[in-house]
Coordinates of C-alpha atoms in Angstrom, one line a residue:
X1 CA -2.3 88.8 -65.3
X2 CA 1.2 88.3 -67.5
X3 CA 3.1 85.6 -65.7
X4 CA 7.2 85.4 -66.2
X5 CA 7.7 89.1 -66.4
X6 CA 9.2 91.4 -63.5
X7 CA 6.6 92.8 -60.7
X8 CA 3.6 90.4 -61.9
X9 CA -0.1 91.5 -60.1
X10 CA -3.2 88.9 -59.3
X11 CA -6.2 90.8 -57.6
X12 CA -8.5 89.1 -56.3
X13 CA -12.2 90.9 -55.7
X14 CA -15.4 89.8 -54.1
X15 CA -18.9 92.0 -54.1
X16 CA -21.3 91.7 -51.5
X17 CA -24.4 93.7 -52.9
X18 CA -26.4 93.1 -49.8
X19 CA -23.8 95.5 -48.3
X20 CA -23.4 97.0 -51.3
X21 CA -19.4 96.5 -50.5
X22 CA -16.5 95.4 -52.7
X23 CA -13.7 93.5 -51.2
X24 CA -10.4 93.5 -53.3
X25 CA -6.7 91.9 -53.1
X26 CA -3.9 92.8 -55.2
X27 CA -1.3 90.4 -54.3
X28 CA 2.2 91.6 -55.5
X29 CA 2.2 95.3 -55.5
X30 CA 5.5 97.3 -54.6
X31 CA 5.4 100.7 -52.9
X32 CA 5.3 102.2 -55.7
X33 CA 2.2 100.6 -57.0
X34 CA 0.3 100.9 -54.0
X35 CA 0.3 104.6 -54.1
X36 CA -0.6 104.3 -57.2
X37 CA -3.5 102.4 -56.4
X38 CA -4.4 104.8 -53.5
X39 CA -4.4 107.8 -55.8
X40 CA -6.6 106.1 -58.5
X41 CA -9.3 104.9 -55.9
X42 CA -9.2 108.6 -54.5
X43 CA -9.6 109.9 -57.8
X44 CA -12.5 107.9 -58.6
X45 CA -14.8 109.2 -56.4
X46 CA -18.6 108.6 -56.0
X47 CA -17.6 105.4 -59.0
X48 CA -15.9 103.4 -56.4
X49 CA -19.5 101.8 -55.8
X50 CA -18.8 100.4 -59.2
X51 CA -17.9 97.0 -58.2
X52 CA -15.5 96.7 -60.9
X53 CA -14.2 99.9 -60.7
X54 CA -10.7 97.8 -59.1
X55 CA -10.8 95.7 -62.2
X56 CA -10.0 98.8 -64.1
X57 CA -7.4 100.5 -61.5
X58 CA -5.6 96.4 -62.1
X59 CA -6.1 97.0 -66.2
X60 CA -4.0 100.6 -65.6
X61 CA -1.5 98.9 -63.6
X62 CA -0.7 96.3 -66.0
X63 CA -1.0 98.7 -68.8
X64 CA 1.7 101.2 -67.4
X65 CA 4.2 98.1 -66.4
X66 CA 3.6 96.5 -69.8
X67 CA 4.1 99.8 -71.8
X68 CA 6.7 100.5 -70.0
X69 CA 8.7 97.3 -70.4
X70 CA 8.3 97.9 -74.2
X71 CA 9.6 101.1 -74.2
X72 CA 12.7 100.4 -72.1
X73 CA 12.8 97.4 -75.1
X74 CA 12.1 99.5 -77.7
X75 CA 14.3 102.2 -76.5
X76 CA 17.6 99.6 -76.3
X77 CA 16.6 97.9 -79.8
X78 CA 17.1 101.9 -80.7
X79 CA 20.4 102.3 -79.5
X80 CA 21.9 98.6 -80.6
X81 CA 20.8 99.2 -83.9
X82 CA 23.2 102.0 -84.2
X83 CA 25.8 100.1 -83.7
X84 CA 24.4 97.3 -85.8
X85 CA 24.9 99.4 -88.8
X86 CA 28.0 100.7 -88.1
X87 CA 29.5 97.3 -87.6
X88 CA 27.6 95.1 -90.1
X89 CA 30.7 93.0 -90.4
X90 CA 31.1 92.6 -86.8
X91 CA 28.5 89.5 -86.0
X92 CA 30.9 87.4 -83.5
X93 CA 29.2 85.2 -81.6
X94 CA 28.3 87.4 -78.2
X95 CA 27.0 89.6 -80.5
X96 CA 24.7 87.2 -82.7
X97 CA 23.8 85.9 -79.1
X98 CA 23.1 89.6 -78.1
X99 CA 20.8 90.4 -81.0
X100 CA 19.0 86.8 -80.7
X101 CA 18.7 87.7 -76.7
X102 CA 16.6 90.9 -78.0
X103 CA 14.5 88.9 -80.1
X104 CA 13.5 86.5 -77.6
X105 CA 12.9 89.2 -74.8
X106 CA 9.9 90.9 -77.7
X107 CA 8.3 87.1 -78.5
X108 CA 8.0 86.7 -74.7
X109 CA 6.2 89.8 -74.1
X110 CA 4.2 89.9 -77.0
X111 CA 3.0 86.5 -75.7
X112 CA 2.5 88.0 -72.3
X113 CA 0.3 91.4 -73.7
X114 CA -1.6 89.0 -75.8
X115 CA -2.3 86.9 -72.6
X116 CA -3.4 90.4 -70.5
X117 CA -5.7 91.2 -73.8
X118 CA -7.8 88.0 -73.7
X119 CA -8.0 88.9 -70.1
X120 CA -9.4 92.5 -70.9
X121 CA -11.6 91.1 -73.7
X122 CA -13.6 89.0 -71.0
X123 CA -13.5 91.9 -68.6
X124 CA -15.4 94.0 -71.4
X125 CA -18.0 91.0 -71.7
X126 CA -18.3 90.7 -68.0
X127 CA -19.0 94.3 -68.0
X128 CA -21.6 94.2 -70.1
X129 CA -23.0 91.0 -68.4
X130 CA -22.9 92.9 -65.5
X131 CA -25.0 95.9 -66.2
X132 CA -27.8 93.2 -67.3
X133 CA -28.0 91.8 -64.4
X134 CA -28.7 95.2 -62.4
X135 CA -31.0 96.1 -65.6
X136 CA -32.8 92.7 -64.3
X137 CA -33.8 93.9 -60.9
X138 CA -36.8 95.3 -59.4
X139 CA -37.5 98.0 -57.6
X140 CA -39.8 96.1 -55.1
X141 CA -37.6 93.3 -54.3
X142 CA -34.0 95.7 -54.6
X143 CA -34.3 99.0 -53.7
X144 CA -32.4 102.1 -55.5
X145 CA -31.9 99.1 -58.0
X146 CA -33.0 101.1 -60.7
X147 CA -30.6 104.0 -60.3
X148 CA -28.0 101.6 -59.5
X149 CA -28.2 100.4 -62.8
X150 CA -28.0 103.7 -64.4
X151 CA -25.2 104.7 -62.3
X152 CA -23.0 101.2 -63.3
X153 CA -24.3 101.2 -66.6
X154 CA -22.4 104.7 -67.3
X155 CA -19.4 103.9 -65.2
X156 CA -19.3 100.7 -67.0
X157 CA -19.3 102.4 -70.3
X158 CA -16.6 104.9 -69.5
X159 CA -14.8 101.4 -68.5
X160 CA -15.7 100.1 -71.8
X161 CA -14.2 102.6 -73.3
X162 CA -11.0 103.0 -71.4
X163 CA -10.4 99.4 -72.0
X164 CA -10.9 99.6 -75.9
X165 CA -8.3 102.3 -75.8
X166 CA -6.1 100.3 -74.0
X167 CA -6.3 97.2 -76.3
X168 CA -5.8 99.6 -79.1
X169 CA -2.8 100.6 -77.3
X170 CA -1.5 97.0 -76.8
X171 CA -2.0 96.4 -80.7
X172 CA 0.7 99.5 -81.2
X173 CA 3.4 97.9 -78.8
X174 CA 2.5 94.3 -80.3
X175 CA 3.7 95.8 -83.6
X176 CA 6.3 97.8 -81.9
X177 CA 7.7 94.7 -81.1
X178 CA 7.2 92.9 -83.6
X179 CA 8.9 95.1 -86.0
X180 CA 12.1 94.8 -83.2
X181 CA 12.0 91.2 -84.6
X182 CA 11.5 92.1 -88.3
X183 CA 14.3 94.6 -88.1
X184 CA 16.4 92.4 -86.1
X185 CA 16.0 89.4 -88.3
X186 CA 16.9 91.9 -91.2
X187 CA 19.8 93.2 -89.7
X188 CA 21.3 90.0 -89.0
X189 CA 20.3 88.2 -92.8
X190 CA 22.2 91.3 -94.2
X191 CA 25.2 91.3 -92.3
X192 CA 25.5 87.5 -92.9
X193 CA 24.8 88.2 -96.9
X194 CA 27.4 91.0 -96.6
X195 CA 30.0 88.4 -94.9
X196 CA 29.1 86.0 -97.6
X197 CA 29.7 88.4 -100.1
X198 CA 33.1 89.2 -98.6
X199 CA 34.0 85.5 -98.3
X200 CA 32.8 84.8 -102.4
X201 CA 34.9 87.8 -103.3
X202 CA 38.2 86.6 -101.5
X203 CA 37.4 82.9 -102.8
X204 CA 37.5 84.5 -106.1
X205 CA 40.3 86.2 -105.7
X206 CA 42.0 83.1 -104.4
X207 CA 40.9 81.3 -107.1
X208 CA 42.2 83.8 -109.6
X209 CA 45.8 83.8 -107.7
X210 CA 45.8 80.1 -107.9
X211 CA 44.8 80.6 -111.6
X212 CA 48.2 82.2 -112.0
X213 CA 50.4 80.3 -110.3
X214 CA 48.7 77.0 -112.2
X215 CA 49.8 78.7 -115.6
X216 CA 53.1 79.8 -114.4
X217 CA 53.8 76.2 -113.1
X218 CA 53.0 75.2 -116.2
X219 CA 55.0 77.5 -118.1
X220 CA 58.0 76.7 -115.8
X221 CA 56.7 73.1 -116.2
X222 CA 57.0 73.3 -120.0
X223 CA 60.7 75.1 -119.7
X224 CA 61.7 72.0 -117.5
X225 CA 60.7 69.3 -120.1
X226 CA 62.3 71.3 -122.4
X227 CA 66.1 71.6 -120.7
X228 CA 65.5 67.9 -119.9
X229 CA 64.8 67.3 -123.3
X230 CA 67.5 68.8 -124.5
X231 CA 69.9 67.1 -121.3
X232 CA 68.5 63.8 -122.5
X233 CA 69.9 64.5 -126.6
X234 CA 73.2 66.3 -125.2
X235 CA 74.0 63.8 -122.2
X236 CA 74.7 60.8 -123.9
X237 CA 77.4 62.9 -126.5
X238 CA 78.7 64.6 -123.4
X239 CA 79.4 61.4 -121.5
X240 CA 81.2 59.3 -124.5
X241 CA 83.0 62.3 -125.0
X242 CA 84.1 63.0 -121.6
X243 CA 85.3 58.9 -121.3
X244 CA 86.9 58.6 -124.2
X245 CA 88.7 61.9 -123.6
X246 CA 90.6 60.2 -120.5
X247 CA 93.9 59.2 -120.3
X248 CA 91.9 55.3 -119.4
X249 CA 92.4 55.0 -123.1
X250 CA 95.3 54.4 -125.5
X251 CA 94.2 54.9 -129.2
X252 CA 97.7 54.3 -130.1
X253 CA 98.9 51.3 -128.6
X254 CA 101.8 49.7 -130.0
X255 CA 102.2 46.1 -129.8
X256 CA 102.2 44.9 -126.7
X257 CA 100.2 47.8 -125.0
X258 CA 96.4 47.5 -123.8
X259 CA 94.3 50.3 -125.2
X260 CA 92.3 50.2 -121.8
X261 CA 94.2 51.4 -118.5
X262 CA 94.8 48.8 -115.8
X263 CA 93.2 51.6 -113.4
X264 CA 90.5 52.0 -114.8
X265 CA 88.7 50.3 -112.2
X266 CA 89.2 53.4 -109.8
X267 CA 87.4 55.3 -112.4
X268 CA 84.5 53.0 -111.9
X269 CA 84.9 52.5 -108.2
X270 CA 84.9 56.4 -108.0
X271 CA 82.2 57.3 -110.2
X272 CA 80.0 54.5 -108.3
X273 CA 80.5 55.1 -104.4
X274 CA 79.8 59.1 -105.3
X275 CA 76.6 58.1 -107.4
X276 CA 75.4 56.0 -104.6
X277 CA 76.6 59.3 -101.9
X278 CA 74.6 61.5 -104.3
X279 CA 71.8 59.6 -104.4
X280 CA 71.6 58.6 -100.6
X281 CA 72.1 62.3 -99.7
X282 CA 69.2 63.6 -101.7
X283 CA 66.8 60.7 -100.7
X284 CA 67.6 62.0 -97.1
X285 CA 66.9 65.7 -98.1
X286 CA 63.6 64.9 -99.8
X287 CA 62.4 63.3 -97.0
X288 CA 63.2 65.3 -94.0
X289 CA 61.5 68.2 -96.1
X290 CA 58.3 65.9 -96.8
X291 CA 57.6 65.2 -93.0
X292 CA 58.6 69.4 -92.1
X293 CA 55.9 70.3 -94.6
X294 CA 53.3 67.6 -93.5
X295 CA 54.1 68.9 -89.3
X296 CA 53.6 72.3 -90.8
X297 CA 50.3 71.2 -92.4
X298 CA 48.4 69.9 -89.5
X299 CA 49.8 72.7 -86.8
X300 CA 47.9 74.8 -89.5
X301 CA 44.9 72.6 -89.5
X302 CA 45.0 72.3 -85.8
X303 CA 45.0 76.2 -85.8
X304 CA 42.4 76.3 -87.9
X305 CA 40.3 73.5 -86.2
X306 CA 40.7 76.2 -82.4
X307 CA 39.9 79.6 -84.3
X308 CA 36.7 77.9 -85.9
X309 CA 35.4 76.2 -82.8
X310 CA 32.1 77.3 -81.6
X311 CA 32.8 78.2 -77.5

């Protein structure tokens, strides 16, 4: 009756009522439901005339593997929850995968008991269509057809009735698992909220870090312009100081002496090769530093780009 599930039944059952005989298949059984069958038909008694007494025997087969499957479902949903609140935080992807797995595994076989209900929901009209026909019959033309009627018409109530309780039953392990899926969809939405949360409260404090170094770059920023303003008003005094202060000059020259040095061109030659030494040697420094930080960079992002990669 429920296709795609483990240990699936079909029956099929022919009645002869000029032999008054009933001719039935089950096609799929194990061992273990064929005993199960042999016991039920024993236990029936004088209603195994009931031609659709093997209807019902199917109905208790498929109720007690359906049941079963939901308890086994419900009973593991049970025991990963557990765990699930324990380790809220911990929703890697095997166990997102593990949790969506349970979900799927309830949809399909709430799809399959709703399938095996409309099945039972036409085996309580064809159990009713049935008694009317045997209600229909004369005496004359069908012996005993009178108290055959009576006799199917109160094994086909008791049928009735056993199959109401059964759909009722079904309704309770449709909810069951459809609160698996409720509490599993919740369970999941909270621990994603509480990660969220977690990842808003370290942007923040992130944000509040870089908050502080911004205002102490600036204040060392403000210092800098400062000693540079006051290196661009000393400087210039400093320099003409420190040049006129060298022997390159003669403020007393007597006639026939140059105030200016003849060497003062090594001054200049000096001061201009170690300038350009300076200036090469920094440019250099700068650079190799710039390309360090930007291999740094991207072996970060490449890190990044692995860690964050979905498998």
């Amino acid at each position: 009756m429920s296709q795609h599930l483990p240990q699936d039944l079909a029956l099929s059952l022919t009645y002869a009522p000029d032999t008054d005989s009933t001719f039935a298949v089950v096609y799929g059984c194990n061992e273990h439901q064929t005993r199960a069958i042999g016991q039920r038909v024993q236990s029936v008694g004088v209603q195994t005339s009931y031609p659709l007494s093997m209807l019902g025997i199917f109905a208790e087969l498929e109720r007690e593997r359906l049941v079963a499957m939901v308890d086994k479902l419900v009973d593991g949903f049970a025991l990963q929850s557990g765990r699930l609140e324990s380790r809220m935080t911990d929703m890697s992807n095997a166990k997102a995968l593990e949790y969506l797995g349970l979900c799927l595994e309830s949809r399909k076989l709430v799809d399959n008991i709703r399938a095996v209900k409309r099945q039972n929901v036409k085996l309580l009209a064809e159990i009713d269509e049935f008694g009317s026909y045997f209600a229909s019959l004369h005496d004359e033309a069908h012996p005993d057809a009178r108290k055959k009627a009576r006799q199917f018409k109160k094994a086909g109530n008791q049928m009735k009735k056993r199959l109401q309780d059964i759909l009722n039953e079904y309704d309770d392990k449709i909810d069951e698992c459809n609160m698996i899926v409720g509490n599993t969809t919740l369970a999941m939405q909270t621990a994603w909220n509480q990660i969220a949360r977690h990842d808003s409260d370290l942007n923040t404090k992130i944000a509040r870090a870089n908050t502080t170094i911004a205002l102490e770059t600036k204040r060392e920023g403000i210092q800098m312009r400062s000693i540079a303003l006051l290196g661009m008003v000393y400087l210039p005094f400093s320099t003409i100081a420190a040049v006129f202060s060298m022997d390159m000059f003669n403020w007393d020259a007597k006639d026939g002496e140059t105030v200016v040095s003849k060497y003062i061109w090594v001054f200049a030659t000096f001061a201009i090769g170690f300038t350009a030494i300076t200036l090469f040697a920094w440019h250099h420094i700068t650079c190799r530093h710039e390309r360090k930080a930007d291999e740094n960079a991207s072996e970060i992002q490449n890190k990044w780009f692995e860690l964050n990669k979905l498998p």
